[in-house]
JSON list of C-alpha atoms and ligand atoms in Angstrom, two decimals:
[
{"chain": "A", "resi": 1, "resn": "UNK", "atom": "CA", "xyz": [-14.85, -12.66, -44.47]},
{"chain": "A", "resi": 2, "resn": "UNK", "atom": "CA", "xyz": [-13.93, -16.42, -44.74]},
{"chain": "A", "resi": 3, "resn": "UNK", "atom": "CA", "xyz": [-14.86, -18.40, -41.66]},
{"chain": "A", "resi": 4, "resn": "UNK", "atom": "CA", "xyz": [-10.76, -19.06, -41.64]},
{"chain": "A", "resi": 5, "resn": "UNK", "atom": "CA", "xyz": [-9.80, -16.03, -41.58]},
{"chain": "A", "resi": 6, "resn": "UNK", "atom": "CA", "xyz": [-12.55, -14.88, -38.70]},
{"chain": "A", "resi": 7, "resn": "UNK", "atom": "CA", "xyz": [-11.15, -18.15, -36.69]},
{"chain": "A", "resi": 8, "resn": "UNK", "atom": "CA", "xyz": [-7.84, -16.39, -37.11]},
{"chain": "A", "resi": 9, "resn": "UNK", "atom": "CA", "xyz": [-8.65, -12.92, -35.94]},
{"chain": "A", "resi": 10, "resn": "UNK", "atom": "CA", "xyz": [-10.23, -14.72, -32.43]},
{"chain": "A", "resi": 11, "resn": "UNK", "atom": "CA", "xyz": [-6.96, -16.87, -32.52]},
{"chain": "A", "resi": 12, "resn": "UNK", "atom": "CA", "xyz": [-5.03, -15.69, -29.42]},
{"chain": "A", "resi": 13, "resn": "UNK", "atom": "CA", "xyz": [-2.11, -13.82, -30.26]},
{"chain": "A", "resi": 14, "resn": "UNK", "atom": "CA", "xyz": [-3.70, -12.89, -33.39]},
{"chain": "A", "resi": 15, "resn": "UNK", "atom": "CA", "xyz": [-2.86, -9.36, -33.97]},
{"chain": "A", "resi": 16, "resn": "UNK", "atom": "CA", "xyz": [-6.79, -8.67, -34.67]},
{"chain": "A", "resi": 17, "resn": "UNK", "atom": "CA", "xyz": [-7.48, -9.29, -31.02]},
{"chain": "A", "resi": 18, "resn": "UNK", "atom": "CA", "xyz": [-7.57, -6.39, -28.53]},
{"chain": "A", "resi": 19, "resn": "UNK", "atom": "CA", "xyz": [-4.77, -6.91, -25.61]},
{"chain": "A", "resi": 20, "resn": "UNK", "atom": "CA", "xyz": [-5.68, -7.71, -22.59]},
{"chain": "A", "resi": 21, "resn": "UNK", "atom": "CA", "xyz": [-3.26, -6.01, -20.51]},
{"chain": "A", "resi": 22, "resn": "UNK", "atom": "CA", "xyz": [-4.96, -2.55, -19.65]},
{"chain": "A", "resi": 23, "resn": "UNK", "atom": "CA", "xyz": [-2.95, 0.83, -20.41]},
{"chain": "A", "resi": 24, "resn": "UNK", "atom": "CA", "xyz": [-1.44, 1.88, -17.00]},
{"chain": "A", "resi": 25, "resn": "UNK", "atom": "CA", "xyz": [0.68, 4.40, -16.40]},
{"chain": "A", "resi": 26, "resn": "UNK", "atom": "CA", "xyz": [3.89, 4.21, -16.66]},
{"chain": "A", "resi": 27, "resn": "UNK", "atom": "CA", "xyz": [5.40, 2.62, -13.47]},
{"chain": "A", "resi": 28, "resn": "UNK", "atom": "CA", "xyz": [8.22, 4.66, -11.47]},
{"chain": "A", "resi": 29, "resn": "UNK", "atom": "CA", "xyz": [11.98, 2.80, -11.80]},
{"chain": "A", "resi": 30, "resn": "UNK", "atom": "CA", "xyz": [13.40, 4.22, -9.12]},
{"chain": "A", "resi": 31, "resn": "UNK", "atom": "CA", "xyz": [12.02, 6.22, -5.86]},
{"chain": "A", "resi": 32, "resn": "UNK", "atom": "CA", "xyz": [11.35, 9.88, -5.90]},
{"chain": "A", "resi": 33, "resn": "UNK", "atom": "CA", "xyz": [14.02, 11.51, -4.14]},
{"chain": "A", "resi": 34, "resn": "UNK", "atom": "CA", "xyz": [12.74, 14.87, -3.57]},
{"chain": "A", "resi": 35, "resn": "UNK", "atom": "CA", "xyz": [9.18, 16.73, -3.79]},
{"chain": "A", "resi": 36, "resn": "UNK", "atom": "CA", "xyz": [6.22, 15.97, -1.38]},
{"chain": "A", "resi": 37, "resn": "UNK", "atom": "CA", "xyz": [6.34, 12.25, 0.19]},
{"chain": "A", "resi": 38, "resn": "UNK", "atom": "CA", "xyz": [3.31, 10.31, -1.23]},
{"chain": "A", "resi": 39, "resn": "UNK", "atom": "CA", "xyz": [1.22, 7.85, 1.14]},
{"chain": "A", "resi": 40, "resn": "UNK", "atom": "CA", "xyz": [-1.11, 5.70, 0.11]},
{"chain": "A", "resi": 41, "resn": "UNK", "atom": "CA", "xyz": [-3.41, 4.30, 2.87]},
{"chain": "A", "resi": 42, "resn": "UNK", "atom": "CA", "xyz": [-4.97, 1.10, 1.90]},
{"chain": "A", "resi": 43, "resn": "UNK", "atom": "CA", "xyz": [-7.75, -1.08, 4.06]},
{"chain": "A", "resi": 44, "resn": "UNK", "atom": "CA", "xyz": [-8.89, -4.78, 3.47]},
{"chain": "A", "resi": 45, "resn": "UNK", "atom": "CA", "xyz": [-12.42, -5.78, 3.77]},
{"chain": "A", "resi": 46, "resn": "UNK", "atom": "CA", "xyz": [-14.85, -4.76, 6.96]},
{"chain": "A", "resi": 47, "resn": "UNK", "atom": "CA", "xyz": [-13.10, -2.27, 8.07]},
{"chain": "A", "resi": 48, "resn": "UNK", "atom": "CA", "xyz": [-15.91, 0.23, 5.86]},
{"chain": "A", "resi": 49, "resn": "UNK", "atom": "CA", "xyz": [-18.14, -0.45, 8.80]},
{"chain": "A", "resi": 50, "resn": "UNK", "atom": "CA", "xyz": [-15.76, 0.67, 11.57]},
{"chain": "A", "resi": 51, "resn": "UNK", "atom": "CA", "xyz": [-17.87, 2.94, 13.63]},
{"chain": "A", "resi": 52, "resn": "UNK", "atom": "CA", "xyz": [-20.59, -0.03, 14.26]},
{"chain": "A", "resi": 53, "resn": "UNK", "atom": "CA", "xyz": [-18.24, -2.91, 13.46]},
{"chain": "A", "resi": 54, "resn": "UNK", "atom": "CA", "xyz": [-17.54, -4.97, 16.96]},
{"chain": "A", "resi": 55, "resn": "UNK", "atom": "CA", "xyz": [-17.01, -1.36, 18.62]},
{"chain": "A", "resi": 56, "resn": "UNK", "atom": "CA", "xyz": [-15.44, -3.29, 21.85]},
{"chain": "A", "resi": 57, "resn": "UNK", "atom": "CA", "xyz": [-12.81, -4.38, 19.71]},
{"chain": "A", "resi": 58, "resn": "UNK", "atom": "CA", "xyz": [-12.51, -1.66, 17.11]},
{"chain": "A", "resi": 59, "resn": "UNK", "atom": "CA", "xyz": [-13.47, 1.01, 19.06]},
{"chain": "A", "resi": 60, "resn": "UNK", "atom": "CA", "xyz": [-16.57, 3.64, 17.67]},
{"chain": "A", "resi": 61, "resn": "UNK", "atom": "CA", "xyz": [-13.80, 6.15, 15.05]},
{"chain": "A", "resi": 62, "resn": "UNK", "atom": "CA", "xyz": [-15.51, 5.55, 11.70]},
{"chain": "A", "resi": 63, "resn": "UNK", "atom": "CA", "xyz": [-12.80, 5.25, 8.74]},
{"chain": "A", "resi": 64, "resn": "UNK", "atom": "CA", "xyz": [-13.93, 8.60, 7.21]},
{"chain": "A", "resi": 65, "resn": "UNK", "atom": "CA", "xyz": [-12.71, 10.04, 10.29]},
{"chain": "A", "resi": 66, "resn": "UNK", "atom": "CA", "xyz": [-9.40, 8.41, 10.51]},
{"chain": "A", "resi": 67, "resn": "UNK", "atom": "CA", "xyz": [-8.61, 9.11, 7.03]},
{"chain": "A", "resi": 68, "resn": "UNK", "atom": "CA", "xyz": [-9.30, 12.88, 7.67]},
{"chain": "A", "resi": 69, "resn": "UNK", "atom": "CA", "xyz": [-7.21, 12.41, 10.88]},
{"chain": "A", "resi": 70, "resn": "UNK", "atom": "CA", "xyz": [-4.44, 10.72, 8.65]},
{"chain": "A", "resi": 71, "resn": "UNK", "atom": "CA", "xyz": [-4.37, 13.53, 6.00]},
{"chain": "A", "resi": 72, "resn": "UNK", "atom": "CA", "xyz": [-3.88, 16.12, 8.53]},
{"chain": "A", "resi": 73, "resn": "UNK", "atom": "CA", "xyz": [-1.34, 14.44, 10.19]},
{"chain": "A", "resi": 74, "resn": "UNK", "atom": "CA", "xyz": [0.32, 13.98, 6.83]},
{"chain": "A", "resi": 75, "resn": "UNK", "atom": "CA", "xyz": [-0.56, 17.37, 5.21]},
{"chain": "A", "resi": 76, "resn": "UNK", "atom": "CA", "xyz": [1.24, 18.76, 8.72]},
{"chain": "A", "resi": 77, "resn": "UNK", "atom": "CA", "xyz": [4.56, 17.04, 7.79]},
{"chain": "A", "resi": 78, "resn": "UNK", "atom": "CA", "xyz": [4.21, 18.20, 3.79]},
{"chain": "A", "resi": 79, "resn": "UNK", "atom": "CA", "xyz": [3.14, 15.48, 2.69]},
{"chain": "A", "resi": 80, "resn": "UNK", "atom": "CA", "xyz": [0.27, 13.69, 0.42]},
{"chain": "A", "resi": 81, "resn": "UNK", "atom": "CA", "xyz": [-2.14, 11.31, 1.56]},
{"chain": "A", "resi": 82, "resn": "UNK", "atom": "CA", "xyz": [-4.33, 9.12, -1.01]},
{"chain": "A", "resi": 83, "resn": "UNK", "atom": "CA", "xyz": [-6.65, 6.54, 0.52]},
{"chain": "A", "resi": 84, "resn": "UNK", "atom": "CA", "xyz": [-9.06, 3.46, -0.82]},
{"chain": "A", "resi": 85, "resn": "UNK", "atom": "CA", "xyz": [-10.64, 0.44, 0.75]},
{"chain": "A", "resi": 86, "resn": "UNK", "atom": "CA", "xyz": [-11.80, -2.24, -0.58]},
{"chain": "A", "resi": 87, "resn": "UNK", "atom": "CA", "xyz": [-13.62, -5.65, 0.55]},
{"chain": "A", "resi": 88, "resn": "UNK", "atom": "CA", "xyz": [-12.01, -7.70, -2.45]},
{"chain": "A", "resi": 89, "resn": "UNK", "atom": "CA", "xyz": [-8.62, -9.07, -2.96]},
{"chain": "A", "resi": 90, "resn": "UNK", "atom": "CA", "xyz": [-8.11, -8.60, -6.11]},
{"chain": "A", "resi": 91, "resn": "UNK", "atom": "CA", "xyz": [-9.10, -5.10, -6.10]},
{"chain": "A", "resi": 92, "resn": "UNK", "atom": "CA", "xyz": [-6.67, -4.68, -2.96]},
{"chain": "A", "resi": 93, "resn": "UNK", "atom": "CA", "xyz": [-3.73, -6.58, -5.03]},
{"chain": "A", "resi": 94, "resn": "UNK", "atom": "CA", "xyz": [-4.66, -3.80, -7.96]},
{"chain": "A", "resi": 95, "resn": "UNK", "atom": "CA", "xyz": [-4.42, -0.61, -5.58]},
{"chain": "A", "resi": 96, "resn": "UNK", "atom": "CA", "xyz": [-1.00, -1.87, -4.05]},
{"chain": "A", "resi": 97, "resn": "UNK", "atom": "CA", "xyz": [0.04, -1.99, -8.00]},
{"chain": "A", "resi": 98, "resn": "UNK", "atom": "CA", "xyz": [-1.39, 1.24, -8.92]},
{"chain": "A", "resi": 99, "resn": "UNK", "atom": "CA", "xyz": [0.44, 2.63, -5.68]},
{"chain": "A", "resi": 100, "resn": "UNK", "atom": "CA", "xyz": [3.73, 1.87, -7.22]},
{"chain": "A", "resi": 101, "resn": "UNK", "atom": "CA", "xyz": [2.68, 5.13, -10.21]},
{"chain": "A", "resi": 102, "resn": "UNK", "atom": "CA", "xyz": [2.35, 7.61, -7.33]},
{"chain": "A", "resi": 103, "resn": "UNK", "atom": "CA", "xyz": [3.34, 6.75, -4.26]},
{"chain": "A", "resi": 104, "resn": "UNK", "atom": "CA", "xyz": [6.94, 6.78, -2.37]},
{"chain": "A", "resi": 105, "resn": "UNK", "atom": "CA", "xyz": [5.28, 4.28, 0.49]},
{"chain": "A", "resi": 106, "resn": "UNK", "atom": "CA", "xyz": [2.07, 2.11, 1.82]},
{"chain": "A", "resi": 107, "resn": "UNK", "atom": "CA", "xyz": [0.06, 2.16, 4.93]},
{"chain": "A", "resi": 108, "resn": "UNK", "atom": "CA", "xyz": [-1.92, -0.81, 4.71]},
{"chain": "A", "resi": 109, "resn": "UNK", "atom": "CA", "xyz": [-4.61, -2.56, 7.49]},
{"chain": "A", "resi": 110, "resn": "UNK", "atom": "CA", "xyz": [-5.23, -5.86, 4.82]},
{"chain": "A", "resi": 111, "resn": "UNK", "atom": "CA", "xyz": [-7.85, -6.65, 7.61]},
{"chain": "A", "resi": 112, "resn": "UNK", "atom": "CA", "xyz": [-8.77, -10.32, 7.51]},
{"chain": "A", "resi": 113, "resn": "UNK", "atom": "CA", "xyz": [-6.70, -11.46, 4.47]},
{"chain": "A", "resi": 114, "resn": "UNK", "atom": "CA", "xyz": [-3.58, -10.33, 6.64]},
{"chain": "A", "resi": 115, "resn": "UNK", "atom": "CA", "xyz": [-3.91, -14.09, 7.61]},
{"chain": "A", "resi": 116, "resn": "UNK", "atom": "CA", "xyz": [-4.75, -15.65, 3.99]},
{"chain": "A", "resi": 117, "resn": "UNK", "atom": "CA", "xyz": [-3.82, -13.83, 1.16]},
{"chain": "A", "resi": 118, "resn": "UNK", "atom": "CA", "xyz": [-0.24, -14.60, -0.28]},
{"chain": "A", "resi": 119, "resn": "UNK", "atom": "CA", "xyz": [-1.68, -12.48, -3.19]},
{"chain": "A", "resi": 120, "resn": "UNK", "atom": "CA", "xyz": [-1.44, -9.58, -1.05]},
{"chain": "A", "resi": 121, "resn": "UNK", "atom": "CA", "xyz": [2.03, -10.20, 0.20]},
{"chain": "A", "resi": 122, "resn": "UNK", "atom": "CA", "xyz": [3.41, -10.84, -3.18]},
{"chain": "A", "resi": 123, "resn": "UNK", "atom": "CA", "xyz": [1.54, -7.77, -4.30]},
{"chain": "A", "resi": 124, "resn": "UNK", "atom": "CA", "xyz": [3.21, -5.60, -1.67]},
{"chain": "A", "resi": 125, "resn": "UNK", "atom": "CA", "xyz": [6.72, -7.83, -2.45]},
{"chain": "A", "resi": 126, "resn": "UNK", "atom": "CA", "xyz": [6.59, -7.06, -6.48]},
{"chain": "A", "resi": 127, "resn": "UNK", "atom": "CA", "xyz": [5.61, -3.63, -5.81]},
{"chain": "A", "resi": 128, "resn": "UNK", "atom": "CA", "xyz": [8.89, -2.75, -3.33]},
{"chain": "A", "resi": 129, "resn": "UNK", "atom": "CA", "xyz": [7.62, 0.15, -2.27]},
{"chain": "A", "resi": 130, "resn": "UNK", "atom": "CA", "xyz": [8.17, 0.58, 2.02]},
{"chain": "A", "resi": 131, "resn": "UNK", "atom": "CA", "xyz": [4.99, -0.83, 3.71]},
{"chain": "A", "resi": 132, "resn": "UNK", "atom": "CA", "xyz": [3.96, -0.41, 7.16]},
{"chain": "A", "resi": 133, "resn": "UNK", "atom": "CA", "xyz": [0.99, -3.00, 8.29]},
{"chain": "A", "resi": 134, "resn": "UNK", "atom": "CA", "xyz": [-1.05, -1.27, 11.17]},
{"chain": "A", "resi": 135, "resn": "UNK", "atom": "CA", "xyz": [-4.10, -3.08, 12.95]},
{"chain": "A", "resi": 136, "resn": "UNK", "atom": "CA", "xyz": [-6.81, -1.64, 15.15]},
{"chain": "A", "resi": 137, "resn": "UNK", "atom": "CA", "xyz": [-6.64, -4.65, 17.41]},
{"chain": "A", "resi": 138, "resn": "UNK", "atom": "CA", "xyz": [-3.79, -6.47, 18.90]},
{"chain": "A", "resi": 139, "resn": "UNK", "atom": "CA", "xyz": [-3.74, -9.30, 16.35]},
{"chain": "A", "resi": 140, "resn": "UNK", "atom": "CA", "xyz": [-1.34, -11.64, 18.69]},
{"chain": "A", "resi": 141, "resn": "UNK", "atom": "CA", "xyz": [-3.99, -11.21, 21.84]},
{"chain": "A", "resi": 142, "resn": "UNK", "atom": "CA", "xyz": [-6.79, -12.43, 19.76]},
{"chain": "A", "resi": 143, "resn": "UNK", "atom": "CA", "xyz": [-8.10, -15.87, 18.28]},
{"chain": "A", "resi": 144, "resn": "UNK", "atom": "CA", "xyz": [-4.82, -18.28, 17.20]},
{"chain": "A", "resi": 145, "resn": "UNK", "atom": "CA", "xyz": [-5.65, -17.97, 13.53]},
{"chain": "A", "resi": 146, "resn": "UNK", "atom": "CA", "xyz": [-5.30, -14.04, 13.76]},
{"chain": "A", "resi": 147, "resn": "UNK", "atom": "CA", "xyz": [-1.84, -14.21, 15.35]},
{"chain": "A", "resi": 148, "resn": "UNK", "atom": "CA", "xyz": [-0.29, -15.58, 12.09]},
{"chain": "A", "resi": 149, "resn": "UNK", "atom": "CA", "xyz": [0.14, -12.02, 9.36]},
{"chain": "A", "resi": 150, "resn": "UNK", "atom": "CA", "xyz": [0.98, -13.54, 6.36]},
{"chain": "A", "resi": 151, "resn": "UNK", "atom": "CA", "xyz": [1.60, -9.58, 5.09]},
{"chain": "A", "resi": 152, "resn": "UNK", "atom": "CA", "xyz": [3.75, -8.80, 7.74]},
{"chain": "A", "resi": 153, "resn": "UNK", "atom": "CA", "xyz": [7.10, -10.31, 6.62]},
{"chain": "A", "resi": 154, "resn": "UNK", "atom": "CA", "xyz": [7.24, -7.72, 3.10]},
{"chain": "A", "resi": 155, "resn": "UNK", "atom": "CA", "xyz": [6.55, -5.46, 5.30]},
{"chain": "A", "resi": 156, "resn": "UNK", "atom": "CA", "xyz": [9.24, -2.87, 6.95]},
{"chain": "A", "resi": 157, "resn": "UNK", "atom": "CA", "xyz": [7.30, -3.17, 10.14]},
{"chain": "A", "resi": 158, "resn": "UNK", "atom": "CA", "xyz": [3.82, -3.79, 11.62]},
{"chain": "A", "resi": 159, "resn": "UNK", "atom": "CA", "xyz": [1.67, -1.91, 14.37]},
{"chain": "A", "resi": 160, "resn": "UNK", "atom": "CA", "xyz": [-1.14, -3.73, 16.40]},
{"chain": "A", "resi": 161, "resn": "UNK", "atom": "CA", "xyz": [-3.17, -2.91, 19.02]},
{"chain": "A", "resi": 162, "resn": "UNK", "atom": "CA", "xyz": [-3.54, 0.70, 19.44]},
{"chain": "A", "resi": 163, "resn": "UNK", "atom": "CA", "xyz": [-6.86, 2.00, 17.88]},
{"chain": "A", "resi": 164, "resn": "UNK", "atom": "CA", "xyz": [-7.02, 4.08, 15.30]},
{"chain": "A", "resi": 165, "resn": "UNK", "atom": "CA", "xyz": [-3.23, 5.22, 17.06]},
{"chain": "A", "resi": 166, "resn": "UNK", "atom": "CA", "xyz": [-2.26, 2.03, 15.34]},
{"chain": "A", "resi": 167, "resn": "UNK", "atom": "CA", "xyz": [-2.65, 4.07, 12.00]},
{"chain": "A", "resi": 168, "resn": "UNK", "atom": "CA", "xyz": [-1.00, 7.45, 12.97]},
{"chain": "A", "resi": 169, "resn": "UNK", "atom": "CA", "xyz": [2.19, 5.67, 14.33]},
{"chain": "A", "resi": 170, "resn": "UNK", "atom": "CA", "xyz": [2.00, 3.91, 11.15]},
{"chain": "A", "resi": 171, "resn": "UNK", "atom": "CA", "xyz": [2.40, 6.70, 8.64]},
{"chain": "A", "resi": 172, "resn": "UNK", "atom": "CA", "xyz": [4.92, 8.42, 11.62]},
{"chain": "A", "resi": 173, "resn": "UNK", "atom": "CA", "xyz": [6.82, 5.28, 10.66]},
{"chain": "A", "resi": 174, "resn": "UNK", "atom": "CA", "xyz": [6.10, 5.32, 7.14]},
{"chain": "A", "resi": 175, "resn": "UNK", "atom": "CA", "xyz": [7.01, 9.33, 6.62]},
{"chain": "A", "resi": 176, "resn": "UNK", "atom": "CA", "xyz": [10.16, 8.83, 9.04]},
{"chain": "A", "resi": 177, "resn": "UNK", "atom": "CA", "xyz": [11.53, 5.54, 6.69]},
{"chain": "A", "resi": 178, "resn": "UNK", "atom": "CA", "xyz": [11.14, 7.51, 2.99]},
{"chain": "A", "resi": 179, "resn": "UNK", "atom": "CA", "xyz": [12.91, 11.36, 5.16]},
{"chain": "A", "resi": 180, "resn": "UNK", "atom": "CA", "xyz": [15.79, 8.53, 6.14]},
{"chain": "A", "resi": 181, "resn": "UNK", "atom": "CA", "xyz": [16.17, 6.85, 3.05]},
{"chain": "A", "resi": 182, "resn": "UNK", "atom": "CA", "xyz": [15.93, 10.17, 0.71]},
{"chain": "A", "resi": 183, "resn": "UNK", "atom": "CA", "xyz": [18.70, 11.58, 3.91]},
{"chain": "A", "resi": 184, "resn": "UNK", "atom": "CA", "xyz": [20.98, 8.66, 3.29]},
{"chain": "A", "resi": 185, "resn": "UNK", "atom": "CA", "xyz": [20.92, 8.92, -0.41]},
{"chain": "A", "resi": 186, "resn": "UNK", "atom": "CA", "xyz": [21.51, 12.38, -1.03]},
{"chain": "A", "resi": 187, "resn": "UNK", "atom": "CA", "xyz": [24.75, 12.11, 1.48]},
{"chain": "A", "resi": 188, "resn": "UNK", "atom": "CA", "xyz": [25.65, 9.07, -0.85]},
{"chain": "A", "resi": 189, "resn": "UNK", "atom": "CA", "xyz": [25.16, 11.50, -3.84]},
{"chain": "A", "resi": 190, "resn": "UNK", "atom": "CA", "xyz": [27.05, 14.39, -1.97]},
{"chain": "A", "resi": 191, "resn": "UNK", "atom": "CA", "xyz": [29.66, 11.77, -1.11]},
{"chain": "A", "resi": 192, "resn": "UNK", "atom": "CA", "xyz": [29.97, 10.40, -5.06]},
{"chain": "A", "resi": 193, "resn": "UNK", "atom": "CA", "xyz": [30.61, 14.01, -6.02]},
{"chain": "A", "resi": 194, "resn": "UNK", "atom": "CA", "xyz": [33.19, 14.91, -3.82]},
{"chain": "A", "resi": 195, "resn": "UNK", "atom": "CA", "xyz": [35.04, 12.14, -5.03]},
{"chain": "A", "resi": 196, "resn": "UNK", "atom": "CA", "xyz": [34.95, 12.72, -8.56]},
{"chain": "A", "resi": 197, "resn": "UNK", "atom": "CA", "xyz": [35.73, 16.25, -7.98]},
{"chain": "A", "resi": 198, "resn": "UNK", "atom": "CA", "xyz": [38.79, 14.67, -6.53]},
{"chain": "B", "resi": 1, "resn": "LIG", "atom": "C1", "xyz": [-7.87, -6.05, 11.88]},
{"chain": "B", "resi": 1, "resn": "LIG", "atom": "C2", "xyz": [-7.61, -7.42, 12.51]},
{"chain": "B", "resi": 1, "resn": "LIG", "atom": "C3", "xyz": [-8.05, -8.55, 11.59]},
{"chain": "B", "resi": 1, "resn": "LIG", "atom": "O1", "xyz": [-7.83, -9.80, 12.23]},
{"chain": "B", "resi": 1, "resn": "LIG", "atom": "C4", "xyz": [-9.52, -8.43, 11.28]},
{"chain": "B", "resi": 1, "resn": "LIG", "atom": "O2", "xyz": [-9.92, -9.44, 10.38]},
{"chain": "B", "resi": 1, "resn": "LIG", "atom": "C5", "xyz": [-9.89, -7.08, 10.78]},
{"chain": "B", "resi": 1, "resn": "LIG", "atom": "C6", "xyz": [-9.32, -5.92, 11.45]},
{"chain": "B", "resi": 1, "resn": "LIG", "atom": "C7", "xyz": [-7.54, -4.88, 12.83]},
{"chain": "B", "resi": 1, "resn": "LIG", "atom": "O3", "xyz": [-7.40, -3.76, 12.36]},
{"chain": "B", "resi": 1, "resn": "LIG", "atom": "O4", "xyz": [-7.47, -5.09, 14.05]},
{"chain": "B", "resi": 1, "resn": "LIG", "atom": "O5", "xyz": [-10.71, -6.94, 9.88]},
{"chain": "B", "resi": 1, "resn": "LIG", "atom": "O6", "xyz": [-7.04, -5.91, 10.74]}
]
């Protein structure tokens, strides 16, 4: 091959090249209306060591045991549970994507980039999908720069302060905003009908 012609296969946009954008699949347009709600739980960085993290703050519940708390509390109402944590934001920003193939809402504790990442807020802001931010702690009793959730205001709502509580009120709030919104949408659908029958 001529040294042109292998300059032009490495030229971006050359067809030679492989894309970069990995195959996903393909992303829901519109939110499930009926089957089995889907939650995906989410948590930032640290909060892998709960159990022996700060246990005066964060109490001594290790995450394994709050997920399985989660996904019987979920499985009890007839619904799905997923769960992933990760200490990276990028990898965080890439789960609240991937929610957006499976899930009908989020659960999210972003831990510590609650108060940094705008990567995580636009994440959860592209995405649309109805996310409740839930914290261990009581974020506004703590230091100053923990008061401020950068998260928070894409969010439908957050909960601080009550334990690992903070996370079953969460997905209470979470399961109780996708039964309302799927209610109020099949009365609109109802309603439609009627008045086309008319
Ligand atoms: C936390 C509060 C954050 O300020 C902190 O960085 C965490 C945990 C909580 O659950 O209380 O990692 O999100």
């Amino acid at each position: 091959m001529s040294p042109a012609r292998r300059a032009a296969k490495r030229a971006p946009g050359s067809r030679a090249r492989r894309p970069l954008r990995q195959r996903t699949a393909k992303p829901q347009t519109s939110a499930r209306r009926t089957g089995p709600i889907r939650i995906a739980l989410l948590h930032g960085p640290n909060l892998n060591l709960l159990g022996t993290r700060a246990p005066e703050i964060y109490g001594t519940t290790t995450l394994p045991e709050i997920e399985a708390e989660m996904t019987r509390r979920a499985e009890a109402r007839g619904a799905e549970l997923r769960s992933a944590q990760s200490n990276f934001e990028g990898e965080l920003v890439a789960l609240i994507q991937l929610a957006r193939n499976w899930a009908d809402a989020i659960v999210i504790n972003p831990g510590a980039y609650t108060h940094t990442s705008i990567a995580i807020r636009d994440a959860i802001e592209a995405v649309g999908l109805p996310t409740v931010e839930v914290h261990l702690s009581n974020i506004h009793a703590r230091e100053e720069f923990r008061a401020r959730s950068i998260t928070a205001a894409r969010c439908i709502g957050q909960i601080s302060g009550f334990g690992p509580q903070s996370y079953y009120l969460g997905l209470d709030a979470a399961l109780s905003h996708v039964e309302a919104s799927r209610r109020s949408h099949g009365e609109a659908g109802k309603r439609q009908k009627r008045s086309k029958r008319r």
